[in-house]
Coordinates of C-alpha atoms and ligand atoms in Angstrom, one line a residue:
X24 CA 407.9 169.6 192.4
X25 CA 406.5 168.1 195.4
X26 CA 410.1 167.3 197.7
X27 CA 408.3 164.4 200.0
X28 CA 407.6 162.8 196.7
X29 CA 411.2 161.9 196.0
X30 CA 413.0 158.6 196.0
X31 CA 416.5 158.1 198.0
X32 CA 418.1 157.8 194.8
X33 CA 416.3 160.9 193.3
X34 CA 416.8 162.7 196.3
X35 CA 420.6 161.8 196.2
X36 CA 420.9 163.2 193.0
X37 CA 419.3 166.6 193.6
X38 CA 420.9 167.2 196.7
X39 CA 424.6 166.9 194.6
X40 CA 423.3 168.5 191.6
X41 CA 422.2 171.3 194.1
X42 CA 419.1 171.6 192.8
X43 CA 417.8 171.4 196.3
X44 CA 419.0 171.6 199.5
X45 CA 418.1 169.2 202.7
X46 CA 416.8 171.6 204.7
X47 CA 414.3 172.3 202.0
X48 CA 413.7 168.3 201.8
X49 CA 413.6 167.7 205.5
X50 CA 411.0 170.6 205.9
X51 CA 409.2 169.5 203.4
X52 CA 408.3 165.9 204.9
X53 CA 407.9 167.3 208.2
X54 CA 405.6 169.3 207.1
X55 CA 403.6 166.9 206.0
X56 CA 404.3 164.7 208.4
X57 CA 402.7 167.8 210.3
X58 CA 399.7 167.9 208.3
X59 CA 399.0 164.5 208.0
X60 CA 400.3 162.0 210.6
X61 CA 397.1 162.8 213.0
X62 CA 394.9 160.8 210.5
X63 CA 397.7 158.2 210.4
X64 CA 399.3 157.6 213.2
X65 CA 402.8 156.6 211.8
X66 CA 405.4 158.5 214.5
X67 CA 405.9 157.6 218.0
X68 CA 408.0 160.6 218.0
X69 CA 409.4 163.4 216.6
X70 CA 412.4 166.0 216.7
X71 CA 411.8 168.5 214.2
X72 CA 414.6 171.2 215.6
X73 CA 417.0 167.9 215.7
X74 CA 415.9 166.8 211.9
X75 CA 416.5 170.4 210.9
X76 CA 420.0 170.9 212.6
X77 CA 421.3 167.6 210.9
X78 CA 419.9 168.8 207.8
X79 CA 421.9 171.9 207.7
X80 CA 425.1 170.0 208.6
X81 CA 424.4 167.9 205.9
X82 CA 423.7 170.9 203.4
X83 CA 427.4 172.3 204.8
X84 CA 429.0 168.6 204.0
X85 CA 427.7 168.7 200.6
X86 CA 428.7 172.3 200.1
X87 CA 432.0 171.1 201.0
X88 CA 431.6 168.2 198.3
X89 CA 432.1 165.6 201.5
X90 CA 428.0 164.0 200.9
X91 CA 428.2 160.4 202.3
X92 CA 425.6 158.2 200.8
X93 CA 422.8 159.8 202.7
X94 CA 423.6 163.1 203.1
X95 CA 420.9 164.9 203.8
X96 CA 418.0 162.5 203.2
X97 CA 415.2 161.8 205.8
X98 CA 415.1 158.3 207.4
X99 CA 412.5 157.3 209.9
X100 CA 413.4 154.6 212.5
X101 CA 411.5 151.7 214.4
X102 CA 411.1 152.4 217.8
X103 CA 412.8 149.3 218.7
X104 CA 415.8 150.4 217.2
X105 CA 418.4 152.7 220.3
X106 CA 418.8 155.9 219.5
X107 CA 421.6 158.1 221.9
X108 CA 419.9 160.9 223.6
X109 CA 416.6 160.2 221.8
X110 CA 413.5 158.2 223.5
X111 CA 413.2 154.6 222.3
X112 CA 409.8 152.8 223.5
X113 CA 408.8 150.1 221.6
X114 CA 406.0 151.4 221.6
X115 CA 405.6 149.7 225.2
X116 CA 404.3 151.5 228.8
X117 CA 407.2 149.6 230.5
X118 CA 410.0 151.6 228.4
X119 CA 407.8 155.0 227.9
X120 CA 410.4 157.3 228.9
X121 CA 413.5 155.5 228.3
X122 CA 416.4 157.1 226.5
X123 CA 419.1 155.0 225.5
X124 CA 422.7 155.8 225.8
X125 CA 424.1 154.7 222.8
X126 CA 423.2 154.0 219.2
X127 CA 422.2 150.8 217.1
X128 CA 425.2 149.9 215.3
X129 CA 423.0 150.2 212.5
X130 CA 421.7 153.9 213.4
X131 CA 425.4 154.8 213.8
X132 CA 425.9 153.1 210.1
X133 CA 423.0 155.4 209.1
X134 CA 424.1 158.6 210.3
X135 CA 427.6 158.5 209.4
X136 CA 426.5 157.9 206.1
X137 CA 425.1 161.3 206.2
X138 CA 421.2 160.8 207.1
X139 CA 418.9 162.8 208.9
X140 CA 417.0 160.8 211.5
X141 CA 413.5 162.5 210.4
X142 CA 411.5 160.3 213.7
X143 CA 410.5 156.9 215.2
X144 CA 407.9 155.2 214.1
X145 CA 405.2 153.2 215.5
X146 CA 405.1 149.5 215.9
X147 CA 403.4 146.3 218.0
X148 CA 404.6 146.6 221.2
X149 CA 408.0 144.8 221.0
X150 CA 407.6 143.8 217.6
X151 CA 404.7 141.2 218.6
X152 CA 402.4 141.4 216.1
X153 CA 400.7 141.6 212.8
X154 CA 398.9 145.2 212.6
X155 CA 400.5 148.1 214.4
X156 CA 397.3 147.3 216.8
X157 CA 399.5 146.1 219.7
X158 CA 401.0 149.6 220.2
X159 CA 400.6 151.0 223.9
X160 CA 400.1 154.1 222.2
X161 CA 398.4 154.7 219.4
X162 CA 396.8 152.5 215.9
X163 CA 398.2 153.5 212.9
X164 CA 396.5 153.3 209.8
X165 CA 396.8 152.2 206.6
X166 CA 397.4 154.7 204.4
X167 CA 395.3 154.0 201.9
X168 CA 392.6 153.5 203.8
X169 CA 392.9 154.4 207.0
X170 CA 389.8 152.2 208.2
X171 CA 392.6 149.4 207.2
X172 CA 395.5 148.1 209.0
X173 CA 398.9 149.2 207.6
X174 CA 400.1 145.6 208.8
X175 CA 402.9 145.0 211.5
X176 CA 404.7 144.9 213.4
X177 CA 407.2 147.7 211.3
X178 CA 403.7 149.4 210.5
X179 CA 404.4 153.0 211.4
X180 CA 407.2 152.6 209.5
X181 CA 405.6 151.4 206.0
X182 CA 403.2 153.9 206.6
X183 CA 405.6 156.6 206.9
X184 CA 407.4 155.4 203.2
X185 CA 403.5 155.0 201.6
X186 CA 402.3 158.6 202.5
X187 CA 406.0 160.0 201.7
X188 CA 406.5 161.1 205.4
X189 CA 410.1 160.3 204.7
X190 CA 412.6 158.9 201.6
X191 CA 413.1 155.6 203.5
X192 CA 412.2 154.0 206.8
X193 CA 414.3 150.8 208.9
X194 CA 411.8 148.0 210.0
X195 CA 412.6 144.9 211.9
X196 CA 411.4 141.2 210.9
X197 CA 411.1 138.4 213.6
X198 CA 408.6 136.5 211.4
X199 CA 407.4 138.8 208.7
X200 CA 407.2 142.2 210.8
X201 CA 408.8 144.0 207.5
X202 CA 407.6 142.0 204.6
X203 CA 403.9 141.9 205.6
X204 CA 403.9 145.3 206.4
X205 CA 405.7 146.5 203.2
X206 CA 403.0 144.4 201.1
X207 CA 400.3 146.1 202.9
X208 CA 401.0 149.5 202.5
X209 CA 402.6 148.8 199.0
X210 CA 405.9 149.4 199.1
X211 CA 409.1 147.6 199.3
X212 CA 410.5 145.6 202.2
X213 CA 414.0 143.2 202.5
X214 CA 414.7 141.0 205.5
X215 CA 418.5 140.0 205.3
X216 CA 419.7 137.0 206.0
X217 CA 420.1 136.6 209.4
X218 CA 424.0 137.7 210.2
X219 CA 423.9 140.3 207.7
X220 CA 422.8 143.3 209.8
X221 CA 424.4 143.9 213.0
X222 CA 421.2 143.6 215.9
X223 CA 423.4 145.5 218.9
X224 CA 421.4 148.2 219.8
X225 CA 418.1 146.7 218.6
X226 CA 415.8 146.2 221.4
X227 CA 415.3 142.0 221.5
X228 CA 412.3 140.2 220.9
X229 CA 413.5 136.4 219.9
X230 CA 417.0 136.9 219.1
X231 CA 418.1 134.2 217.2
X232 CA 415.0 135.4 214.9
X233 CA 415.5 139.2 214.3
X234 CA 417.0 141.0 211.8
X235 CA 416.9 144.7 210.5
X236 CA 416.5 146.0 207.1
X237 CA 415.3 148.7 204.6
X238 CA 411.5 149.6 203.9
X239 CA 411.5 152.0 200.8
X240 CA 409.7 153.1 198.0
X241 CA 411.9 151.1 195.2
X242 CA 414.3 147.8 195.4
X243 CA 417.0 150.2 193.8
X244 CA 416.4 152.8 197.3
X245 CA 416.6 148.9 199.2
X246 CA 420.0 148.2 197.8
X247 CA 421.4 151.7 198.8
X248 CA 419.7 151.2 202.4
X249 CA 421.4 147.7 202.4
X250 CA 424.6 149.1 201.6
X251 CA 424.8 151.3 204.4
X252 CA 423.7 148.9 207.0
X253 CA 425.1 146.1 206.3
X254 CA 428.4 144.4 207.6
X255 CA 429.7 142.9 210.1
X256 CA 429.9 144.1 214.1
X257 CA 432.0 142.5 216.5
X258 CA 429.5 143.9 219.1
X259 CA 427.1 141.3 217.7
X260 CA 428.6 137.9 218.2
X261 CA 425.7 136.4 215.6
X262 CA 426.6 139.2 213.2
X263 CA 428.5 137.2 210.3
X264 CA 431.9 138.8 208.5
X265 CA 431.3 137.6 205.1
X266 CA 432.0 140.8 203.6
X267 CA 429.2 143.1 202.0
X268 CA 428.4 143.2 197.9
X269 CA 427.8 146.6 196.7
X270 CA 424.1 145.9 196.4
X271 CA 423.8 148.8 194.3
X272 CA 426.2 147.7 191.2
X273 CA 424.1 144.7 190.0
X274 CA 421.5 147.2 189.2
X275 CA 423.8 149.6 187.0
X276 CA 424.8 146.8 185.2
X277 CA 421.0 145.4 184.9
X278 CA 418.9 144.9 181.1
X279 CA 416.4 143.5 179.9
X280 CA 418.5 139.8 179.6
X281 CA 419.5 139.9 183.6
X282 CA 416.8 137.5 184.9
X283 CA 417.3 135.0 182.0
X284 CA 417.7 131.5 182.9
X285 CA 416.8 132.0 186.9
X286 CA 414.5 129.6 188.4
X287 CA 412.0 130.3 190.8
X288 CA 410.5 127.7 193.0
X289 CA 407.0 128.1 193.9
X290 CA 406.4 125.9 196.9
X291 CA 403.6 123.2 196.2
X292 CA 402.8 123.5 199.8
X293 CA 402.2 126.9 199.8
X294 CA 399.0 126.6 196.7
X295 CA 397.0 124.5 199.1
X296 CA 397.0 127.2 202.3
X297 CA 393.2 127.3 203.4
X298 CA 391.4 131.0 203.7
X299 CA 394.0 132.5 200.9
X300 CA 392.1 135.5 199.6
X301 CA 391.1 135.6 195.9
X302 CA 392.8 138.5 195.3
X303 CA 396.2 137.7 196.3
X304 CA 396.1 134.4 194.6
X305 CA 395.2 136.4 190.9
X306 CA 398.0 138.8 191.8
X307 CA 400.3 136.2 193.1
X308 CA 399.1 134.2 189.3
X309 CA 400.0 137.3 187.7
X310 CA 403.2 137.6 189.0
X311 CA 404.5 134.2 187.8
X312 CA 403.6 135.6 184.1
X313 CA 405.3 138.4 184.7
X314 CA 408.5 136.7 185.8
X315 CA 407.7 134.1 183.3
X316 CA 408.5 137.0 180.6
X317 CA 411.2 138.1 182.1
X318 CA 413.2 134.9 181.2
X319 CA 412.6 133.4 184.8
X320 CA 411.7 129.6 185.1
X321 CA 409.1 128.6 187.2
X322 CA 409.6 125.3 189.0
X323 CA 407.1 123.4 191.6
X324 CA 409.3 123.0 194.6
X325 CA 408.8 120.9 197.9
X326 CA 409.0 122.4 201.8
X327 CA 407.7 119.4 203.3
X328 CA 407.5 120.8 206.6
X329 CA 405.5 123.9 206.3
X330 CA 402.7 123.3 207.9
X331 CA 404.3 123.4 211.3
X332 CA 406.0 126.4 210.6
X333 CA 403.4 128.7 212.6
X334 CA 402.8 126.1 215.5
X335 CA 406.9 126.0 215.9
X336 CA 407.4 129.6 215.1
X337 CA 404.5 130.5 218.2
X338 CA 406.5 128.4 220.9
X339 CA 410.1 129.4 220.0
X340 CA 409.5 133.1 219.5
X341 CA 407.4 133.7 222.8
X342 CA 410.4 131.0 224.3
X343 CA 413.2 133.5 223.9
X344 CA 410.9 136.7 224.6
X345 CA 409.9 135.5 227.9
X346 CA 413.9 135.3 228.5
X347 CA 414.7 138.2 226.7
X348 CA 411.8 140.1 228.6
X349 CA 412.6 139.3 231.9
X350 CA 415.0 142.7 232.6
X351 CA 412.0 145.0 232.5
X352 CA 411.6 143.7 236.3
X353 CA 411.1 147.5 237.6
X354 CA 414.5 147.6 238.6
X355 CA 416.8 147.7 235.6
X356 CA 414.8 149.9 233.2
X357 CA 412.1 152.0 232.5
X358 CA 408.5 151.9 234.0
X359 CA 408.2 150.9 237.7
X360 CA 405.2 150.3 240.0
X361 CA 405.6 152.4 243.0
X362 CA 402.8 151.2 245.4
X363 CA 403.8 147.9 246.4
X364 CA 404.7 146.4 249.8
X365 CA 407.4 144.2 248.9
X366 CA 409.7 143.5 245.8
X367 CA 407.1 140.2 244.7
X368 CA 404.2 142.7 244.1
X369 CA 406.6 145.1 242.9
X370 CA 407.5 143.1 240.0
X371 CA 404.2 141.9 239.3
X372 CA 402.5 145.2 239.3
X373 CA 405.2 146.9 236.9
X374 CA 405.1 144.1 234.8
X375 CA 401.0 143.3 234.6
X376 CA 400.9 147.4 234.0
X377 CA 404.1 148.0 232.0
X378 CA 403.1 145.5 229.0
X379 CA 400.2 145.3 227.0
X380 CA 397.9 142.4 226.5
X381 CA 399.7 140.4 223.3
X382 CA 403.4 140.9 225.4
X383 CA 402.0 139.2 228.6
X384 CA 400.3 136.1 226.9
X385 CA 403.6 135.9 225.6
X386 CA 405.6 135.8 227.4
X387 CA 403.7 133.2 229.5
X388 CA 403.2 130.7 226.5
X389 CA 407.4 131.0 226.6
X390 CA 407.5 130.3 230.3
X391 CA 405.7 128.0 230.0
X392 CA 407.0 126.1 227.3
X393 CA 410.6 126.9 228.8
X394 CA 409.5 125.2 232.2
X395 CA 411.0 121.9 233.8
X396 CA 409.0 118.8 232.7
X397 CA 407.6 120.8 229.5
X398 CA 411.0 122.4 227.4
X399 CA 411.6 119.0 225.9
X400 CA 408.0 118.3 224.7
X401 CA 407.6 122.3 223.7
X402 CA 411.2 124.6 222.9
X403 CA 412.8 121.1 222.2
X404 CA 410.6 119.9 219.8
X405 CA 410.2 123.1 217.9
X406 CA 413.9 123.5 217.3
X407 CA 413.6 119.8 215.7
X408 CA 411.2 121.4 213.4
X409 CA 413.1 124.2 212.8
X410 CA 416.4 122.5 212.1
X411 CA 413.8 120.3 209.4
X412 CA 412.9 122.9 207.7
X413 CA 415.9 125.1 207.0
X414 CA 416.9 121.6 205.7
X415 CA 413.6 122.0 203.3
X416 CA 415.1 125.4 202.2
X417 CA 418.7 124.0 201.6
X418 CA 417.4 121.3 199.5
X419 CA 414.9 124.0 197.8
X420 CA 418.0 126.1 196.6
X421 CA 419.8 122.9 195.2
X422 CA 416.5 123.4 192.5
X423 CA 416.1 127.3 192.0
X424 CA 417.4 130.7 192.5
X425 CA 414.9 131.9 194.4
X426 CA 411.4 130.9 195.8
X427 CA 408.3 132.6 195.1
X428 CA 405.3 133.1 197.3
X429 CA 402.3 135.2 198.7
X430 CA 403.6 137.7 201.5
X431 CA 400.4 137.4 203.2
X432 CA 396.7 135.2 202.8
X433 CA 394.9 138.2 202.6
X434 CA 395.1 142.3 201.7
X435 CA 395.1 144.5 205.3
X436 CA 392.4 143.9 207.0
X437 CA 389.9 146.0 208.8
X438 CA 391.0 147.9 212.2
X439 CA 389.5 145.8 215.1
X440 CA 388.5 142.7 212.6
X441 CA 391.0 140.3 214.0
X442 CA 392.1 141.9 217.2
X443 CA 390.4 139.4 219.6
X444 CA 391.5 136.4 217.3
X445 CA 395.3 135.5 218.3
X446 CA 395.4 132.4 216.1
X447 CA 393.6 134.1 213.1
X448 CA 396.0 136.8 213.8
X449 CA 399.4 134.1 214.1
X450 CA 398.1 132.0 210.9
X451 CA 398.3 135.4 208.6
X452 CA 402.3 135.1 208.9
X453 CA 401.9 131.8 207.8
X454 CA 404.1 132.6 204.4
X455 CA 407.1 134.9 206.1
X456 CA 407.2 132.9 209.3
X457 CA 409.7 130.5 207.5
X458 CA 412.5 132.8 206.3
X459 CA 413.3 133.8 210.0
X460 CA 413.0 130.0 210.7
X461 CA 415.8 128.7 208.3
X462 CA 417.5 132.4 208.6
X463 CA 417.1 133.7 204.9
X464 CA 416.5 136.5 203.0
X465 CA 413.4 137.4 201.6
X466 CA 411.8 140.7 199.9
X467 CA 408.5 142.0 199.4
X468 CA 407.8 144.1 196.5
X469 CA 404.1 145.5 196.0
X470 CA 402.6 143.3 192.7
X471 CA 399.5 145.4 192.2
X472 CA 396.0 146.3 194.1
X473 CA 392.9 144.1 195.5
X474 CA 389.0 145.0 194.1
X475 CA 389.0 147.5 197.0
X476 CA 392.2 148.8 195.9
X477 CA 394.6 147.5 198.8
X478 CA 398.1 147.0 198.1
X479 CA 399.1 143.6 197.2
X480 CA 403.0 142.5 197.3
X481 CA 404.6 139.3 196.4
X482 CA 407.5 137.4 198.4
X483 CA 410.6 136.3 196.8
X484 CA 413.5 134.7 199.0
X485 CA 416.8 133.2 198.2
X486 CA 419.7 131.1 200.0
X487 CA 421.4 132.8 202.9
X488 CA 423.9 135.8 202.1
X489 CA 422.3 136.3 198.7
X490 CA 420.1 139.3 198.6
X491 CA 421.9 139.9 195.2
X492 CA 419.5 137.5 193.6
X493 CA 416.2 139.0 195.7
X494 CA 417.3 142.1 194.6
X495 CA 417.9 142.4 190.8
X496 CA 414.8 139.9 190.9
X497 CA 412.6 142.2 192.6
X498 CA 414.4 144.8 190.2
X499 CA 413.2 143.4 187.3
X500 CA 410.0 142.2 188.1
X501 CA 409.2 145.8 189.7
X502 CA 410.4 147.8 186.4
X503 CA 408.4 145.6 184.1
X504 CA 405.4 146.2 186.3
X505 CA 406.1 149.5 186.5
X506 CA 403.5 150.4 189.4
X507 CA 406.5 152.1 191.4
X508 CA 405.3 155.3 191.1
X509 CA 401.3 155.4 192.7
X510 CA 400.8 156.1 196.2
X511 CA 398.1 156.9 198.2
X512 CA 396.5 160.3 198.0
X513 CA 396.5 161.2 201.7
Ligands
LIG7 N1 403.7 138.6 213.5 C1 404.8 137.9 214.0 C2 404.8 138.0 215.5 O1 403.9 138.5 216.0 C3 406.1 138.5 213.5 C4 406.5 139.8 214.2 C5 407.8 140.3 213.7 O2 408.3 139.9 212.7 N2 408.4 141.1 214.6 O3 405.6 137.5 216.2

């Protein structure tokens, strides 16, 4: 048996059957990882001695009977995400060599549950991004093709879970960033609602808009994931104690009958989006069939306001970066420009050097749009928008369980197609954009393959704090599509 093939779950039972041990799993992936990741591109960074001593702790813990829920098993990690002791970029010049000195309270999560940290994966720099493309490092590719984009801005890190670099990866999603990527690469992706996961220790990009969560191979390896990270953090005063489900149990208890009598709305807004791809809108027509069969009602809904979505999505995101940005001055953190005359030049060399491109234009669209005499027309008015649509959403879950969608217009497109085309680029969230706005959960679970044979996933997301319906919904719909187990041959 191939080890880097296995799912969390699978994994988890070998490892306490003692069929095999995680040192023989952890090698196993970074071997390939060894092997492979040139041609992809998926880690920033990796400590294979590290990976390897945590593996043989975890091999002693489960000798011992004393296995958490991820002893042993190999998780990769956004490199937005702190990690103590271990270099965190975000994929940016600015924070190249920084090394944090403390954990994410939801890497701490992960590792006392038992998990070995396997690497960091790539991302757009700061999590602004569609593609992976805004790296300051490297592109990563799409592992089934690489001439593709694996999607973004979690991109190294659906990679890694597509070409079984690791059992499970963490993404982040500011307006799509694990969703999109999850559909590209064909796998599964779940943003919580936001409150859910605790964001102390995750590197800010527009705070009241990020959340963390699980990229894996299966919903059921998304639920175990959520489990573990989950909860709330009184380091994170927008973290939300509402207590945490077992996300796993629903799924024990899951048959053929579970998705009987749910309704999913299907957004009339959403069937009249310009430039939607042919392919996604067969798969996406599919899908409602398939549901349809599994007892689930489909219902037109309204979101009247969702063709603002981007337009306010682009002015309060790059609002809050340009505020959250403003400590990598040179002074606090990382990267500094040492040939300047006076502290003026100072910060504008480290900053015009230290970001990339997408980061700077930015951050000036927020400063902008944050500036006396243009917050009201700008930041001000987007917020109205923002508090009319979560309104949309709270009306839409008066009428259904959950809402269906596209993840994304189009399959991955082509390295370099769309790379000089920012508003091309910004309309392709136009479907995930909207969970972050009204704070929601949403999922992504692959629905089948374009005529080129590019992933395809479709969207599901339901009323704040209930993931439970996203995921024995995505359950169901993945088992009777049974396409869980195909993956790219790398
Ligand atoms: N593509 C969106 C952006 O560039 C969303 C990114 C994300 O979710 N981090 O802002």
């Amino acid at each position: 048996m191939d080890l880097y093939t296995l799912t969390i779950k699978q994994a988890r039972q070998l490892l306490d059957n003692k069929e095999i041990s995680s040192k023989e799993l952890t090698s196993a992936l970074l071997n390939r990882i060894e092997e492979h990741d040139d041609g992809i591109k998926a880690f920033i960074s990796i400590d294979r001695d590290l990976a390897l001593s945590e593996a043989k702790k975890a091999d002693e813990q489960i000798q011992a009977d004393k296995a958490g829920l991820l002893t042993g098993i190999p998780i990769a990690l956004k490199d937005l995400l702190c990690t103590k002791g271990m270099k965190t970029t975000c994929a940016s010049q600015i924070l190249a060599d920084f090394v944090p000195q403390y954990d994410a309270t939801a890497v701490s999560k992960l590792k006392e549950s038992g998990a070995v940290i396997i690497g960091k994966t790539n991302m757009d720099e700061f999590a602004m991004g569609s593609s992976t493309e805004n790296s300051s490092f490297q592109i990563t590719a799409n592992p089934w093709d690489n001439d593709y984009v694996p999607g973004g801005s979690s991109g190294g890190s659906a990679a890694a879970v597509a070409a079984q670099f690791c059992c499970g990866a963490i993404g982040t999603d500011t307006g799509g960033s694990i969703r999109q990527p999850a559909s590209h690469c064909g796998v599964v992706g779940l943003k919580p609602t936001y409150g859910r996961v605790s964001r102390f220790g995750l590197v800010s990009y527009a705070s009241s808009l990020d959340q963390i969560g699980p990229i894996t191979r299966t919903v059921e390896d998304t639920a175990l994931l959520m489990n573990v990270i989950s909860g709330y953090d009184k380091s994170d005063s927008t973290s939300a104690d509402v207590g945490t489900p077992d996300f796993t149990k629903a799924l024990d208890l899951f048959d053929k009958e579970s998705l009987k009598g749910m309704t999913a709305g299907i957004p009339k807004e959403y069937l009249s989006v310009e430039g939607i791809d042919p392919d996604v809108e067969k798969i996406f027509n599919e899908s409602k069939i398939i549901l349809e069969d599994l007892g689930v009602e489909l219902k037109e809904i309204c979101l009247p306001h969702s063709e603002y979505v981007v337009a306010a999505y682009y002015i309060i995101a790059p609002c809050e970066a340009s505020s959250n940005l403003a400590r990598y001055d040179g002074v606090k953190y990382g990267f500094r420009d040492t040939g300047s005359q006076d502290l003026i030049e100072m910060y504008k060399k480290t900053k015009s050097k230290g970001f990339g491109q997408e980061v700077q234009r930015r951050i000036i669209i927020g400063t902008y749009s944050l500036s006396a005499g243009y917050y009201d027309a700008y930041y001000g008015r987007a917020s109205q928008v923002r508090t009319l649509i979560m309104d949309d959403f709270s009306k839409a879950f008066e009428n259904c369980d959950f809402i269906l969608s596209p993840v994304a217009p189009t399959p991955a497109f082509k390295i370099g197609e769309n790379i000089d085309d920012p508003l091309t680029m910004y309309l392709s969230d136009i479907f995930t954009l909207s969970a972050n706005m009204a704070g929601v959960p949403g999922i992504s679970v692959p629905a089948g393959y374009s005529s080129s044979g590019l992933p395809i996933g479709i969207q599901m997301m339901a009323n704040r704090f209930d993931e439970l319906t996203l995921i024995k919904a995505g359950y169901g719909f993945e088992q009777a599509l049974c396409l869980e187990s195909k993956f790219p041959k790398i």
